[in-house]
mmCIF file of C-alpha atoms and ligand atoms in Angstrom:
data_model
loop_
_atom_site.group_PDB
_atom_site.id
_atom_site.type_symbol
_atom_site.label_atom_id
_atom_site.label_comp_id
_atom_site.label_asym_id
_atom_site.label_seq_id
_atom_site.Cartn_x
_atom_site.Cartn_y
_atom_site.Cartn_z
ATOM 1 C CA MET A 1 -27.095 -19.137 -28.304
ATOM 2 C CA VAL A 2 -29.107 -21.975 -26.738
ATOM 3 C CA LEU A 3 -27.059 -24.515 -28.708
ATOM 4 C CA ARG A 4 -23.831 -22.960 -27.477
ATOM 5 C CA ILE A 5 -24.994 -23.221 -23.858
ATOM 6 C CA TYR A 6 -26.050 -26.829 -24.545
ATOM 7 C CA ASP A 7 -22.617 -27.632 -26.051
ATOM 8 C CA TRP A 8 -20.889 -26.003 -23.083
ATOM 9 C CA LEU A 9 -22.944 -28.095 -20.636
ATOM 10 C CA ASP A 10 -22.531 -31.221 -22.776
ATOM 11 C CA ARG A 11 -18.730 -30.979 -22.642
ATOM 12 C CA ARG A 12 -18.977 -30.978 -18.847
ATOM 13 C CA PHE A 13 -21.850 -33.378 -18.132
ATOM 14 C CA ASP A 14 -21.955 -35.577 -21.276
ATOM 15 C CA LEU A 15 -25.648 -34.819 -21.758
ATOM 16 C CA ARG A 16 -25.942 -35.959 -25.391
ATOM 17 C CA PRO A 17 -26.464 -39.743 -24.865
ATOM 18 C CA ALA A 18 -29.164 -39.131 -22.222
ATOM 19 C CA MET A 19 -30.905 -36.427 -24.309
ATOM 20 C CA GLU A 20 -30.845 -38.618 -27.424
ATOM 21 C CA LYS A 21 -32.333 -41.533 -25.484
ATOM 22 C CA ILE A 22 -35.146 -39.329 -24.146
ATOM 23 C CA LEU A 23 -35.912 -37.156 -27.175
ATOM 24 C CA ILE A 24 -35.073 -39.113 -30.326
ATOM 25 C CA HIS A 25 -37.959 -41.507 -30.671
ATOM 26 C CA PRO A 26 -39.863 -42.203 -33.910
ATOM 27 C CA VAL A 27 -43.626 -41.586 -33.722
ATOM 28 C CA PRO A 28 -45.561 -44.472 -35.313
ATOM 29 C CA SER A 29 -47.504 -43.566 -38.481
ATOM 30 C CA TRP A 30 -50.933 -44.396 -36.973
ATOM 31 C CA VAL A 31 -50.604 -41.805 -34.190
ATOM 32 C CA ASN A 32 -53.076 -38.957 -34.860
ATOM 33 C CA TRP A 33 -54.631 -36.046 -32.932
ATOM 34 C CA LEU A 34 -56.625 -38.415 -30.716
ATOM 35 C CA TYR A 35 -53.342 -39.266 -29.009
ATOM 36 C CA CYS A 36 -52.850 -35.619 -27.953
ATOM 37 C CA PHE A 37 -55.089 -35.627 -24.894
ATOM 38 C CA GLY A 38 -52.599 -37.277 -22.526
ATOM 39 C CA GLY A 39 -50.007 -34.667 -23.511
ATOM 40 C CA ILE A 40 -52.548 -31.841 -23.151
ATOM 41 C CA THR A 41 -53.396 -33.129 -19.659
ATOM 42 C CA PHE A 42 -49.703 -33.121 -18.777
ATOM 43 C CA PHE A 43 -49.298 -29.583 -20.151
ATOM 44 C CA LEU A 44 -52.256 -28.418 -18.028
ATOM 45 C CA PHE A 45 -50.775 -30.095 -14.946
ATOM 46 C CA VAL A 46 -47.482 -28.204 -15.458
ATOM 47 C CA LEU A 47 -49.511 -24.993 -15.870
ATOM 48 C CA GLN A 48 -51.260 -25.704 -12.552
ATOM 49 C CA VAL A 49 -47.922 -26.180 -10.816
ATOM 50 C CA ILE A 50 -46.554 -22.881 -12.189
ATOM 51 C CA THR A 51 -49.672 -20.784 -11.470
ATOM 52 C CA GLY A 52 -50.022 -22.546 -8.082
ATOM 53 C CA ILE A 53 -46.506 -21.494 -7.080
ATOM 54 C CA PHE A 54 -47.343 -17.850 -7.931
ATOM 55 C CA LEU A 55 -50.570 -18.054 -5.899
ATOM 56 C CA MET A 56 -48.683 -19.519 -2.943
ATOM 57 C CA LEU A 57 -46.488 -16.401 -2.800
ATOM 58 C CA TYR A 58 -49.507 -14.460 -1.475
ATOM 59 C CA TYR A 59 -52.007 -17.009 -0.150
ATOM 60 C CA VAL A 60 -52.267 -17.371 3.647
ATOM 61 C CA PRO A 61 -53.863 -20.636 4.863
ATOM 62 C CA SER A 62 -55.613 -19.357 7.985
ATOM 63 C CA PRO A 63 -59.334 -18.648 8.546
ATOM 64 C CA ASP A 64 -58.535 -15.008 9.356
ATOM 65 C CA HIS A 65 -56.508 -14.327 6.222
ATOM 66 C CA ALA A 66 -57.367 -16.864 3.517
ATOM 67 C CA TYR A 67 -60.334 -14.989 2.010
ATOM 68 C CA ALA A 68 -58.594 -11.626 2.231
ATOM 69 C CA SER A 69 -55.384 -12.964 0.666
ATOM 70 C CA VAL A 70 -57.303 -14.485 -2.257
ATOM 71 C CA SER A 71 -59.201 -11.224 -2.727
ATOM 72 C CA PHE A 72 -55.872 -9.348 -2.598
ATOM 73 C CA ILE A 73 -54.478 -11.629 -5.334
ATOM 74 C CA SER A 74 -57.520 -10.974 -7.551
ATOM 75 C CA HIS A 75 -57.834 -7.225 -7.076
ATOM 76 C CA ASP A 76 -54.522 -5.711 -5.996
ATOM 77 C CA ILE A 77 -51.663 -7.679 -7.524
ATOM 78 C CA GLN A 78 -50.661 -7.046 -11.116
ATOM 79 C CA PHE A 79 -51.903 -9.948 -13.268
ATOM 80 C CA GLY A 80 -53.134 -11.641 -10.065
ATOM 81 C CA TYR A 81 -56.639 -12.010 -11.539
ATOM 82 C CA LEU A 82 -55.076 -13.684 -14.592
ATOM 83 C CA VAL A 83 -52.970 -16.168 -12.627
ATOM 84 C CA ARG A 84 -55.855 -17.017 -10.299
ATOM 85 C CA GLY A 85 -58.268 -17.262 -13.250
ATOM 86 C CA MET A 86 -55.881 -19.607 -15.080
ATOM 87 C CA HIS A 87 -55.532 -21.814 -11.993
ATOM 88 C CA HIS A 88 -59.318 -21.808 -11.458
ATOM 89 C CA TRP A 89 -60.340 -22.672 -15.052
ATOM 90 C CA THR A 90 -57.492 -25.096 -15.705
ATOM 91 C CA ALA A 91 -58.607 -27.069 -12.640
ATOM 92 C CA SER A 92 -61.862 -27.839 -14.462
ATOM 93 C CA LEU A 93 -60.290 -28.220 -17.904
ATOM 94 C CA ILE A 94 -57.800 -30.791 -16.636
ATOM 95 C CA VAL A 95 -60.664 -33.011 -15.427
ATOM 96 C CA VAL A 96 -62.329 -32.746 -18.857
ATOM 97 C CA MET A 97 -59.036 -33.620 -20.597
ATOM 98 C CA VAL A 98 -58.301 -36.564 -18.281
ATOM 99 C CA VAL A 99 -61.760 -37.974 -19.044
ATOM 100 C CA VAL A 100 -61.323 -37.456 -22.830
ATOM 101 C CA HIS A 101 -57.858 -39.096 -22.630
ATOM 102 C CA MET A 102 -59.325 -42.006 -20.676
ATOM 103 C CA LEU A 103 -62.141 -42.424 -23.239
ATOM 104 C CA ARG A 104 -59.575 -42.458 -26.079
ATOM 105 C CA VAL A 105 -57.540 -45.144 -24.295
ATOM 106 C CA PHE A 106 -60.721 -47.156 -23.617
ATOM 107 C CA TRP A 107 -62.042 -46.764 -27.182
ATOM 108 C CA HIS A 108 -58.744 -47.980 -28.667
ATOM 109 C CA GLY A 109 -58.623 -50.869 -26.176
ATOM 110 C CA ALA A 110 -55.214 -49.599 -25.019
ATOM 111 C CA TYR A 111 -55.945 -50.740 -21.449
ATOM 112 C CA LYS A 112 -55.409 -54.388 -22.444
ATOM 113 C CA ASN A 113 -52.320 -56.532 -21.874
ATOM 114 C CA PRO A 114 -49.482 -55.393 -21.655
ATOM 115 C CA ARG A 115 -50.821 -51.940 -20.655
ATOM 116 C CA GLU A 116 -53.200 -52.955 -17.837
ATOM 117 C CA LEU A 117 -50.863 -51.664 -15.122
ATOM 118 C CA ASN A 118 -50.623 -48.332 -16.931
ATOM 119 C CA TRP A 119 -54.429 -48.152 -16.913
ATOM 120 C CA VAL A 120 -54.318 -48.737 -13.135
ATOM 121 C CA ALA A 121 -51.681 -45.974 -12.790
ATOM 122 C CA GLY A 122 -54.041 -43.792 -14.846
ATOM 123 C CA VAL A 123 -56.948 -44.497 -12.495
ATOM 124 C CA PHE A 124 -54.764 -43.285 -9.608
ATOM 125 C CA LEU A 125 -53.864 -40.156 -11.610
ATOM 126 C CA PHE A 126 -57.583 -39.551 -12.174
ATOM 127 C CA LEU A 127 -58.293 -39.865 -8.436
ATOM 128 C CA LEU A 128 -55.351 -37.559 -7.689
ATOM 129 C CA MET A 129 -56.792 -34.906 -10.051
ATOM 130 C CA MET A 130 -60.122 -35.199 -8.183
ATOM 131 C CA GLY A 131 -58.212 -34.809 -4.914
ATOM 132 C CA PHE A 132 -56.640 -31.581 -6.169
ATOM 133 C CA GLY A 133 -60.112 -30.261 -7.030
ATOM 134 C CA PHE A 134 -61.631 -31.233 -3.681
ATOM 135 C CA THR A 135 -58.828 -29.819 -1.523
ATOM 136 C CA GLY A 136 -58.367 -26.674 -3.656
ATOM 137 C CA TYR A 137 -62.070 -25.810 -3.453
ATOM 138 C CA LEU A 138 -61.840 -25.027 0.274
ATOM 139 C CA LEU A 139 -58.837 -22.711 0.020
ATOM 140 C CA PRO A 140 -60.640 -19.396 -0.834
ATOM 141 C CA TRP A 141 -62.500 -19.905 2.482
ATOM 142 C CA ASP A 142 -65.720 -18.248 1.279
ATOM 143 C CA GLN A 143 -69.270 -19.455 1.980
ATOM 144 C CA LYS A 144 -69.359 -21.705 -1.099
ATOM 145 C CA ALA A 145 -66.026 -23.307 -0.215
ATOM 146 C CA TYR A 146 -66.946 -23.793 3.447
ATOM 147 C CA TRP A 147 -70.317 -25.410 2.871
ATOM 148 C CA ALA A 148 -69.234 -27.516 -0.115
ATOM 149 C CA THR A 149 -66.417 -28.969 1.999
ATOM 150 C CA SER A 150 -68.782 -29.408 4.913
ATOM 151 C CA VAL A 151 -71.052 -31.539 2.684
ATOM 152 C CA GLY A 152 -68.102 -33.344 1.026
ATOM 153 C CA THR A 153 -66.491 -34.328 4.326
ATOM 154 C CA ASN A 154 -69.901 -35.344 5.716
ATOM 155 C CA ILE A 155 -70.269 -37.766 2.806
ATOM 156 C CA ALA A 156 -66.869 -39.295 3.647
ATOM 157 C CA GLY A 157 -67.977 -39.391 7.291
ATOM 158 C CA SER A 158 -71.120 -41.370 6.454
ATOM 159 C CA ALA A 159 -69.069 -44.465 5.529
ATOM 160 C CA PRO A 160 -70.023 -47.444 7.725
ATOM 161 C CA ILE A 161 -67.871 -48.239 10.820
ATOM 162 C CA ILE A 162 -64.821 -46.073 9.955
ATOM 163 C CA GLY A 163 -66.850 -43.002 8.876
ATOM 164 C CA SER A 164 -66.433 -40.962 12.063
ATOM 165 C CA PHE A 165 -62.706 -41.753 12.148
ATOM 166 C CA ILE A 166 -62.271 -40.585 8.508
ATOM 167 C CA LEU A 167 -64.253 -37.426 9.267
ATOM 168 C CA LYS A 168 -61.992 -36.586 12.216
ATOM 169 C CA VAL A 169 -58.821 -37.248 10.211
ATOM 170 C CA ILE A 170 -59.763 -35.065 7.236
ATOM 171 C CA ARG A 171 -61.267 -32.273 9.319
ATOM 172 C CA GLY A 172 -58.617 -32.451 12.022
ATOM 173 C CA GLY A 173 -61.426 -32.538 14.629
ATOM 174 C CA THR A 174 -65.195 -32.750 14.618
ATOM 175 C CA ASP A 175 -65.810 -29.344 13.041
ATOM 176 C CA LEU A 176 -64.487 -27.560 9.978
ATOM 177 C CA GLY A 177 -61.940 -24.982 11.108
ATOM 178 C CA ALA A 178 -58.359 -23.736 11.037
ATOM 179 C CA VAL A 179 -56.875 -27.237 11.219
ATOM 180 C CA THR A 180 -59.053 -28.384 8.290
ATOM 181 C CA LEU A 181 -57.837 -25.459 6.193
ATOM 182 C CA VAL A 182 -54.152 -26.111 6.945
ATOM 183 C CA ARG A 183 -54.662 -29.834 6.338
ATOM 184 C CA PHE A 184 -56.336 -29.240 2.959
ATOM 185 C CA PHE A 185 -53.653 -26.719 2.002
ATOM 186 C CA THR A 186 -50.810 -29.110 2.893
ATOM 187 C CA ILE A 187 -52.437 -31.970 1.002
ATOM 188 C CA HIS A 188 -53.110 -29.664 -1.987
ATOM 189 C CA VAL A 189 -49.595 -28.210 -2.309
ATOM 190 C CA MET A 190 -47.346 -30.983 -0.973
ATOM 191 C CA VAL A 191 -48.867 -34.429 -0.596
ATOM 192 C CA LEU A 192 -50.857 -34.673 -3.847
ATOM 193 C CA PRO A 193 -48.147 -33.100 -6.081
ATOM 194 C CA ALA A 194 -45.488 -35.475 -4.698
ATOM 195 C CA ILE A 195 -47.677 -38.564 -5.251
ATOM 196 C CA THR A 196 -48.730 -37.300 -8.701
ATOM 197 C CA VAL A 197 -45.103 -36.932 -9.828
ATOM 198 C CA VAL A 198 -44.416 -40.546 -8.814
ATOM 199 C CA PHE A 199 -47.430 -41.801 -10.803
ATOM 200 C CA LEU A 200 -46.611 -39.590 -13.806
ATOM 201 C CA VAL A 201 -43.051 -40.940 -13.952
ATOM 202 C CA ALA A 202 -44.407 -44.510 -13.771
ATOM 203 C CA HIS A 203 -47.036 -43.671 -16.446
ATOM 204 C CA PHE A 204 -44.460 -42.246 -18.852
ATOM 205 C CA LEU A 205 -41.867 -44.993 -18.227
ATOM 206 C CA MET A 206 -44.489 -47.624 -19.024
ATOM 207 C CA ILE A 207 -45.525 -45.786 -22.215
ATOM 208 C CA ARG A 208 -41.849 -45.777 -23.278
ATOM 209 C CA ARG A 209 -41.381 -49.429 -22.347
ATOM 210 C CA GLN A 210 -44.527 -50.718 -24.076
ATOM 211 C CA GLY A 211 -44.696 -48.191 -26.897
ATOM 212 C CA ILE A 212 -47.880 -46.416 -27.905
ATOM 213 C CA SER A 213 -50.673 -48.867 -28.748
ATOM 214 C CA ARG A 214 -51.938 -49.558 -32.235
ATOM 215 C CA PRO A 215 -55.689 -48.836 -32.457
ATOM 216 C CA PHE A 216 -57.967 -51.939 -32.307
HETATM 217 C C1 HEM B 1 -52.716 -36.561 -15.010
HETATM 218 C C2 HEM B 1 -53.323 -37.441 -15.782
HETATM 219 C C3 HEM B 1 -52.707 -38.105 -16.990
HETATM 220 C C4 HEM B 1 -51.661 -37.718 -17.796
HETATM 221 C C5 HEM B 1 -50.815 -36.444 -17.683
HETATM 222 C C6 HEM B 1 -51.506 -38.737 -18.812
HETATM 223 C C7 HEM B 1 -50.579 -38.690 -19.854
HETATM 224 C C8 HEM B 1 -50.480 -39.622 -20.861
HETATM 225 C C9 HEM B 1 -49.726 -39.465 -22.086
HETATM 226 C C10 HEM B 1 -48.901 -38.219 -22.468
HETATM 227 C C11 HEM B 1 -49.879 -40.600 -22.813
HETATM 228 C C12 HEM B 1 -49.312 -40.898 -24.222
HETATM 229 C C13 HEM B 1 -50.192 -40.202 -25.292
HETATM 230 C C14 HEM B 1 -51.646 -40.552 -25.230
HETATM 231 O O1 HEM B 1 -52.002 -41.727 -25.315
HETATM 232 O O2 HEM B 1 -52.445 -39.608 -25.045
HETATM 233 C C15 HEM B 1 -50.703 -41.516 -22.036
HETATM 234 C C16 HEM B 1 -51.026 -42.806 -22.395
HETATM 235 C C17 HEM B 1 -51.810 -43.672 -21.642
HETATM 236 N N1 HEM B 1 -52.597 -43.312 -20.573
HETATM 237 FE FE1 HEM B 1 -52.503 -41.545 -19.608
HETATM 238 N N2 HEM B 1 -52.420 -39.744 -18.583
HETATM 239 C C18 HEM B 1 -53.188 -39.388 -17.506
HETATM 240 C C19 HEM B 1 -54.273 -40.101 -17.001
HETATM 241 C C20 HEM B 1 -54.687 -41.349 -17.452
HETATM 242 C C21 HEM B 1 -55.884 -42.032 -17.037
HETATM 243 C C22 HEM B 1 -56.931 -41.441 -16.100
HETATM 244 C C23 HEM B 1 -55.876 -43.263 -17.654
HETATM 245 C C24 HEM B 1 -56.877 -44.382 -17.539
HETATM 246 C C25 HEM B 1 -57.554 -44.681 -16.461
HETATM 247 C C26 HEM B 1 -54.672 -43.351 -18.454
HETATM 248 C C27 HEM B 1 -54.262 -44.450 -19.165
HETATM 249 C C28 HEM B 1 -53.300 -44.450 -20.150
HETATM 250 C C29 HEM B 1 -52.888 -45.603 -20.955
HETATM 251 C C30 HEM B 1 -53.389 -47.055 -20.799
HETATM 252 C C31 HEM B 1 -51.952 -45.117 -21.892
HETATM 253 C C32 HEM B 1 -51.248 -45.910 -22.996
HETATM 254 C C33 HEM B 1 -52.063 -45.613 -24.254
HETATM 255 C C34 HEM B 1 -51.542 -46.260 -25.506
HETATM 256 O O3 HEM B 1 -50.506 -46.915 -25.478
HETATM 257 O O4 HEM B 1 -52.226 -46.078 -26.528
HETATM 258 N N3 HEM B 1 -53.993 -42.156 -18.338
HETATM 259 N N4 HEM B 1 -51.071 -40.879 -20.856
#
């Protein structure tokens, strides 16, 4: 059935050459399970996007409704607790996997020439994952979220010279309020995903171009 649909589409769009170029690629004999962590991280990222879209169907980014909408997701919507739980735990797991992936790359010396730029792209991906965690933490708008973000933004605000400017930009004013919540939500669901996709494409293109490294 799937093959018949594929053939039907192929006759119209000539998909085969592109699919063969993307999918048919020999895996070198030295590649073992240690090379799985980048792929696992990518899988978790896709999972975050899917569960995030489901959460967005009900979440309301305003101080009056955010907490209630999250509570509604957890207690009143069928499988809502599951989707929210997956999004919550995967957010932590993805950080663990990124770090394990990074350690594997470091241990194998895969950051060296000609892959140094891919290491730099990876550092940006790591910072982006941290950004997702930081901005997502505020969204339930409970006491823990509010005060953790208050402390986090204060730390950013304590930077010399530009600190107060940074604080105003991320909070959208001097205090934490409705504008902060909308700002964090927009960054969490639009800005960071868009930048992440750009870096992921660059990361994968470079892996294809340079091939997977040989250990040591
Ligand atoms: C969202 C985060 C990330 C995803 C989805 C991701 C994905 C991947 C995948 C699928 C591979 C090929 C298989 C493997 O080596 O595991 C890879 C390779 C690589 N990654 Fe990442 N990565 C991420 C973050 C990072 C970070 C944080 C670094 C380092 C700072 C990094 C540096 C590299 C390098 C240098 C390679 C080439 C490794 C080699 O040729 O042996 N990546 N990445």
